[in-house]
Amino acid sequence: MFENAPSPAERLTRSALSLALLSISLLAGSAALQAANSPKAASLAGRVVDPSGAGVPAAEVEVEALDGRFLRSATTDRQGQFSLSSLRRGGYLLKVTAQGFSTTVRRVEVVPGVSTDLEINLPLAAIEDKVIVVASGRPQNAADSAKSVTVLSRDQLDGQGEFALADALRLAPSMMVSQVGGPGAFTTVKTRGLRNQDTAFLIDGIRFRDAAAIEGDATAFLENLQLAGLERIEVQRGSGSSLHGSNAIAGVVNLVSESGGGDTEGLLEVEGGGLGLLRGLGRISGGSEDGSIAFSAALTHLNISDGVDGNDALRNTSLRGGFDWSPRPETRLRARLLAVDAFSQLNDSSFAAPGATLPPSGVVEAVPLPQDQIDRLLAGETPDFGRATYVPDLDDPDNQRNSLLFNSLLQWDHRLPGGLGYTLSYGFTSTDRQFTDGPGGQQFEPSGNTLSELDGRIHLLRAELDYRLGRHHAISAGYEYERQRFLSRDLSSDVFSSAQATESSHAFFIQDQMRFLSERLEISLAGRAQSFRLLQPAFQGGISPYQDISAFDSPPTAYTADGSIAYFFPASGTKIRGHVGNGYRAPSLFNRLGTTFFAGSFSPLGDPRLRPERSVSFDAGFDQTLADQRVRFSATYFYTRLQESIVFDFLDASSDPFGRFGGYSNDRGGISRGVELEWAFSPLPIWDLSASYTYTNSDLSRDLAGTGFATSLGVPEHLFVLASRVRPTARLELNFHLYATSSYLHRFFVDTGNRDFRFDGRRRADLGANYRVWVNDHRKVRLYVQVENLFDQAYFETGFRTPGLTARAGVAYEY
């Protein structure tokens, strides 16, 4: 049996412990409020006016510390007046937003006992600049970055009615998101035509991944990530290994948690709809009056009782929280927590139709087996395959997955005199996945009940110094230590086996951000060196296939470099930019030591001798703003070459040192290149419109016939995204989102070997409406409805069925 497998009681205890830790943080914050308030408080007041000088009512005025921490907010009255009190002496950023106007940011100084009275002029609506950290590791405006970056704000995501990360990422250019089923189904993300494992994911700037995943990336848990408690999502496209390490070959996604602060605010939300969906959300945030303490917490539960085929149940409970404490303006302690407990029923994978008449060569058109014949097959009858070339995913009544995720961050920031600062961080990620299966189902079912568990643990320590050298240089350098552990356990027919491996790494990095010519020219250079040490693995249940791992070297040291340049022409509103860098992905522990257990012995799949994956990439383009920044257009050409990759392939057991018939090996890489076009418009003060188009020519998958590279699987050549947001009144908001792709290839095994099948593209349109009712100045109710797959298109994600036309509706109470 699984001696170390968590029981249901232990799983509940872990979830309760996560909630208890967050509660302790919040109670500590509340207890410190009185002690943190300064007896010498300052205040400021003012008036927000439009270009004609008239007051702007219902404008939101937010106070932020100079390091970007949110402190508190106020809403203007009917004459545009506002007042903010209980502030410490010092400098602040005042951010003012109002419907139909451009966001305005002003720096102000407040002094106790001195009246600060402001008049803030709001220009008409323009494309809003947003703060990012993913491109350089330090806060900067997205418009100033020399890299391709998209920011998805919480307001934007709430308006679109999204609650899952997979749906939110579809709003970003070049993000090819595939979800094999309904909400909560297995999700993959391909950036710029590269593979799933080539996109790195961060949580609050710290790498997030599953040490027990096949490729050591975050893919295994993307389906479980909800948006509750997120402030924004930053997406950088292009190589990011010099700043963010392994897996950042194609791009980086940074999930930034809500920091809280200001007056106490809360949200209670409930919604229900098609697929048997029921979702609840509770969120609270606040802080001390002087801004020294900020806290936030969000708890959400998603329950789907039916799913696509009526037997695809899913449950997901997620808790996200944060606590910030600034005992002095130049110091800050941050704590972040994410805990997820999820359960899902799984289906069999799709497969080529037995006995189907296929063309002798070339690509096969993917024609699904009709639903009435699927019903016959599930009933044990012989179906009429007709013209069908593949069988979609079939219901498997005893195939299930349980997932647990715990991610935490503790960080200390300190600004010293003379432009010097340092940051100390500790991150811990624990991942647990359990798979159970039985003899029920139709395809490759076990003879008895089976249980498999994959556990991953990652400890990450990071120390970073940053220094502003004169007016032109912002230099940062640091050290990073990471230790990861992979443990797999299998129980089949009362036979137990396990494999465990541990690896540590040391990394040094440095970056210089330079600005010249009155800050019109920006140059950034970065470099990173990372070494690895693989420890002796341990096996139970049979003779180890890797008897003496010490005979094999650890992966070689990774050296990566990154450079970007941008020049801004103020007169025309034009920015030209370029970015070049090399990427690196160390072989995962499963790539090197993965095994299966069959017929009383280990079957090795990994190869401890694997070399790392390496790449080189560049992109270049321009950004153009017009009509007083109400129109923005961007064009980018990108190119990435994988110089060496890791593939799973058939092997010659007689020459392989581990006697493998199949497993992981090094192979040549591939090429992905293309063009990204982006548009953003504000044609009217009440209307925001954005669109993107991506052309991708990706040749990454090796042609098993030996004729060279083949078109990448799962990557369409054409991708189009459209998002429209209209606010006809102060209460009503309408949103429309279209995600469309051209056809793509997916591979099935047939009697003669692997064949590529062509699937129709995805064309999904969603329509949503939000209506707000103000109870008073501080409380409001939001009613909303969301219609997904508006045109009821029947499409299949790599052979898996997806939901047709569905709708859901909900109510949210904000206070």
PDB file of N, CA, C and O in Angstrom, residues 97-130:
ATOM      1  N   THR A  97      -8.931  57.467 -11.996  1.00  0.00           N
ATOM      2  CA  THR A  97      -9.592  56.824 -13.129  1.00  0.00           C
ATOM      3  C   THR A  97     -11.072  57.192 -13.121  1.00  0.00           C
ATOM      4  O   THR A  97     -11.676  57.355 -12.065  1.00  0.00           O
ATOM      5  N   ALA A  98     -11.641  57.301 -14.316  1.00  0.00           N
ATOM      6  CA  ALA A  98     -13.071  57.577 -14.465  1.00  0.00           C
ATOM      7  C   ALA A  98     -13.502  57.113 -15.834  1.00  0.00           C
ATOM      8  O   ALA A  98     -12.713  57.131 -16.802  1.00  0.00           O
ATOM      9  N   GLN A  99     -14.739  56.642 -15.931  1.00  0.00           N
ATOM     10  CA  GLN A  99     -15.263  56.149 -17.192  1.00  0.00           C
ATOM     11  C   GLN A  99     -15.239  57.243 -18.256  1.00  0.00           C
ATOM     12  O   GLN A  99     -15.716  58.351 -18.052  1.00  0.00           O
ATOM     13  N   GLY A 100     -14.661  56.904 -19.421  1.00  0.00           N
ATOM     14  CA  GLY A 100     -14.607  57.843 -20.533  1.00  0.00           C
ATOM     15  C   GLY A 100     -13.400  58.751 -20.526  1.00  0.00           C
ATOM     16  O   GLY A 100     -13.254  59.583 -21.431  1.00  0.00           O
ATOM     17  N   PHE A 101     -12.497  58.613 -19.514  1.00  0.00           N
ATOM     18  CA  PHE A 101     -11.325  59.477 -19.416  1.00  0.00           C
ATOM     19  C   PHE A 101     -10.063  58.623 -19.318  1.00  0.00           C
ATOM     20  O   PHE A 101     -10.099  57.456 -18.912  1.00  0.00           O
ATOM     21  N   SER A 102      -8.926  59.235 -19.654  1.00  0.00           N
ATOM     22  CA  SER A 102      -7.642  58.560 -19.506  1.00  0.00           C
ATOM     23  C   SER A 102      -7.257  58.488 -18.035  1.00  0.00           C
ATOM     24  O   SER A 102      -7.546  59.405 -17.255  1.00  0.00           O
ATOM     25  N   THR A 103      -6.615  57.412 -17.677  1.00  0.00           N
ATOM     26  CA  THR A 103      -6.069  57.303 -16.328  1.00  0.00           C
ATOM     27  C   THR A 103      -4.929  58.299 -16.158  1.00  0.00           C
ATOM     28  O   THR A 103      -4.054  58.410 -17.017  1.00  0.00           O
ATOM     29  N   THR A 104      -4.928  59.029 -15.056  1.00  0.00           N
ATOM     30  CA  THR A 104      -3.915  60.046 -14.782  1.00  0.00           C
ATOM     31  C   THR A 104      -3.191  59.691 -13.493  1.00  0.00           C
ATOM     32  O   THR A 104      -3.825  59.349 -12.493  1.00  0.00           O
ATOM     33  N   VAL A 105      -1.858  59.766 -13.522  1.00  0.00           N
ATOM     34  CA  VAL A 105      -1.037  59.476 -12.348  1.00  0.00           C
ATOM     35  C   VAL A 105      -0.211  60.720 -12.032  1.00  0.00           C
ATOM     36  O   VAL A 105       0.442  61.286 -12.918  1.00  0.00           O
ATOM     37  N   ARG A 106      -0.244  61.163 -10.784  1.00  0.00           N
ATOM     38  CA  ARG A 106       0.513  62.339 -10.353  1.00  0.00           C
ATOM     39  C   ARG A 106       1.252  62.019  -9.068  1.00  0.00           C
ATOM     40  O   ARG A 106       0.706  61.362  -8.176  1.00  0.00           O
ATOM     41  N   ARG A 107       2.477  62.517  -8.976  1.00  0.00           N
ATOM     42  CA  ARG A 107       3.239  62.370  -7.730  1.00  0.00           C
ATOM     43  C   ARG A 107       2.971  63.576  -6.841  1.00  0.00           C
ATOM     44  O   ARG A 107       3.012  64.720  -7.302  1.00  0.00           O
ATOM     45  N   VAL A 108       2.690  63.306  -5.547  1.00  0.00           N
ATOM     46  CA  VAL A 108       2.387  64.377  -4.597  1.00  0.00           C
ATOM     47  C   VAL A 108       3.196  64.172  -3.324  1.00  0.00           C
ATOM     48  O   VAL A 108       3.599  63.046  -2.993  1.00  0.00           O
ATOM     49  N   GLU A 109       3.450  65.272  -2.593  1.00  0.00           N
ATOM     50  CA  GLU A 109       4.110  65.246  -1.298  1.00  0.00           C
ATOM     51  C   GLU A 109       3.113  65.729  -0.243  1.00  0.00           C
ATOM     52  O   GLU A 109       2.430  66.745  -0.441  1.00  0.00           O
ATOM     53  N   VAL A 110       3.016  64.998   0.852  1.00  0.00           N
ATOM     54  CA  VAL A 110       2.132  65.409   1.936  1.00  0.00           C
ATOM     55  C   VAL A 110       2.960  65.641   3.200  1.00  0.00           C
ATOM     56  O   VAL A 110       3.920  64.919   3.479  1.00  0.00           O
ATOM     57  N   VAL A 111       2.568  66.677   3.951  1.00  0.00           N
ATOM     58  CA  VAL A 111       3.269  67.052   5.172  1.00  0.00           C
ATOM     59  C   VAL A 111       2.226  67.252   6.271  1.00  0.00           C
ATOM     60  O   VAL A 111       1.223  67.943   6.049  1.00  0.00           O
ATOM     61  N   PRO A 112       2.395  66.645   7.448  1.00  0.00           N
ATOM     62  CA  PRO A 112       1.427  66.837   8.538  1.00  0.00           C
ATOM     63  C   PRO A 112       1.266  68.318   8.886  1.00  0.00           C
ATOM     64  O   PRO A 112       2.238  69.058   8.966  1.00  0.00           O
ATOM     65  N   GLY A 113       0.026  68.729   9.025  1.00  0.00           N
ATOM     66  CA  GLY A 113      -0.264  70.102   9.395  1.00  0.00           C
ATOM     67  C   GLY A 113      -0.302  71.075   8.237  1.00  0.00           C
ATOM     68  O   GLY A 113      -0.626  72.249   8.427  1.00  0.00           O
ATOM     69  N   VAL A 114       0.053  70.627   7.037  1.00  0.00           N
ATOM     70  CA  VAL A 114       0.047  71.496   5.860  1.00  0.00           C
ATOM     71  C   VAL A 114      -1.050  71.032   4.917  1.00  0.00           C
ATOM     72  O   VAL A 114      -1.094  69.862   4.526  1.00  0.00           O
ATOM     73  N   SER A 115      -1.953  71.923   4.542  1.00  0.00           N
ATOM     74  CA  SER A 115      -3.068  71.559   3.673  1.00  0.00           C
ATOM     75  C   SER A 115      -2.579  71.337   2.249  1.00  0.00           C
ATOM     76  O   SER A 115      -1.844  72.168   1.701  1.00  0.00           O
ATOM     77  N   THR A 116      -2.960  70.191   1.664  1.00  0.00           N
ATOM     78  CA  THR A 116      -2.628  69.863   0.270  1.00  0.00           C
ATOM     79  C   THR A 116      -3.913  69.830  -0.530  1.00  0.00           C
ATOM     80  O   THR A 116      -4.754  68.942  -0.330  1.00  0.00           O
ATOM     81  N   ASP A 117      -4.082  70.831  -1.393  1.00  0.00           N
ATOM     82  CA  ASP A 117      -5.303  70.950  -2.182  1.00  0.00           C
ATOM     83  C   ASP A 117      -4.937  70.873  -3.658  1.00  0.00           C
ATOM     84  O   ASP A 117      -4.131  71.679  -4.147  1.00  0.00           O
ATOM     85  N   LEU A 118      -5.507  69.887  -4.376  1.00  0.00           N
ATOM     86  CA  LEU A 118      -5.113  69.616  -5.758  1.00  0.00           C
ATOM     87  C   LEU A 118      -6.270  69.843  -6.707  1.00  0.00           C
ATOM     88  O   LEU A 118      -7.438  69.699  -6.330  1.00  0.00           O
ATOM     89  N   GLU A 119      -5.938  70.163  -7.948  1.00  0.00           N
ATOM     90  CA  GLU A 119      -6.899  70.124  -9.040  1.00  0.00           C
ATOM     91  C   GLU A 119      -6.308  69.224 -10.114  1.00  0.00           C
ATOM     92  O   GLU A 119      -5.230  69.495 -10.629  1.00  0.00           O
ATOM     93  N   ILE A 120      -7.019  68.153 -10.414  1.00  0.00           N
ATOM     94  CA  ILE A 120      -6.505  67.141 -11.345  1.00  0.00           C
ATOM     95  C   ILE A 120      -7.362  67.155 -12.593  1.00  0.00           C
ATOM     96  O   ILE A 120      -8.578  66.951 -12.527  1.00  0.00           O
ATOM     97  N   ASN A 121      -6.731  67.393 -13.739  1.00  0.00           N
ATOM     98  CA  ASN A 121      -7.419  67.432 -15.017  1.00  0.00           C
ATOM     99  C   ASN A 121      -7.347  66.076 -15.694  1.00  0.00           C
ATOM    100  O   ASN A 121      -6.251  65.524 -15.884  1.00  0.00           O
ATOM    101  N   LEU A 122      -8.497  65.534 -16.062  1.00  0.00           N
ATOM    102  CA  LEU A 122      -8.546  64.244 -16.748  1.00  0.00           C
ATOM    103  C   LEU A 122      -8.754  64.478 -18.245  1.00  0.00           C
ATOM    104  O   LEU A 122      -9.759  65.062 -18.652  1.00  0.00           O
ATOM    105  N   PRO A 123      -7.814  64.006 -19.085  1.00  0.00           N
ATOM    106  CA  PRO A 123      -8.044  64.059 -20.528  1.00  0.00           C
ATOM    107  C   PRO A 123      -9.026  62.974 -20.961  1.00  0.00           C
ATOM    108  O   PRO A 123      -9.311  62.033 -20.203  1.00  0.00           O
ATOM    109  N   LEU A 124      -9.551  63.112 -22.177  1.00  0.00           N
ATOM    110  CA  LEU A 124     -10.482  62.114 -22.691  1.00  0.00           C
ATOM    111  C   LEU A 124      -9.793  60.765 -22.841  1.00  0.00           C
ATOM    112  O   LEU A 124      -8.562  60.660 -22.849  1.00  0.00           O
ATOM    113  N   ALA A 125     -10.612  59.726 -22.996  1.00  0.00           N
ATOM    114  CA  ALA A 125     -10.119  58.344 -22.940  1.00  0.00           C
ATOM    115  C   ALA A 125      -8.987  58.101 -23.920  1.00  0.00           C
ATOM    116  O   ALA A 125      -8.989  58.574 -25.049  1.00  0.00           O
ATOM    117  N   ALA A 126      -7.995  57.329 -23.466  1.00  0.00           N
ATOM    118  CA  ALA A 126      -6.892  56.870 -24.297  1.00  0.00           C
ATOM    119  C   ALA A 126      -6.555  55.458 -23.879  1.00  0.00           C
ATOM    120  O   ALA A 126      -7.134  54.905 -22.945  1.00  0.00           O
ATOM    121  N   ILE A 127      -5.613  54.840 -24.576  1.00  0.00           N
ATOM    122  CA  ILE A 127      -5.176  53.497 -24.220  1.00  0.00           C
ATOM    123  C   ILE A 127      -4.340  53.585 -22.948  1.00  0.00           C
ATOM    124  O   ILE A 127      -3.355  54.327 -22.883  1.00  0.00           O
ATOM    125  N   GLU A 128      -4.716  52.848 -21.932  1.00  0.00           N
ATOM    126  CA  GLU A 128      -4.088  52.977 -20.618  1.00  0.00           C
ATOM    127  C   GLU A 128      -2.769  52.217 -20.564  1.00  0.00           C
ATOM    128  O   GLU A 128      -2.657  51.080 -21.020  1.00  0.00           O
ATOM    129  N   ASP A 129      -1.733  52.863 -19.997  1.00  0.00           N
ATOM    130  CA  ASP A 129      -0.479  52.179 -19.710  1.00  0.00           C
ATOM    131  C   ASP A 129      -0.620  51.403 -18.405  1.00  0.00           C
ATOM    132  O   ASP A 129      -1.310  51.833 -17.486  1.00  0.00           O
ATOM    133  N   LYS A 130       0.052  50.247 -18.322  1.00  0.00           N
ATOM    134  CA  LYS A 130      -0.040  49.405 -17.144  1.00  0.00           C
ATOM    135  C   LYS A 130       1.346  49.035 -16.657  1.00  0.00           C
ATOM    136  O   LYS A 130       2.279  48.908 -17.442  1.00  0.00           O
TER     137      LYS A 130
END
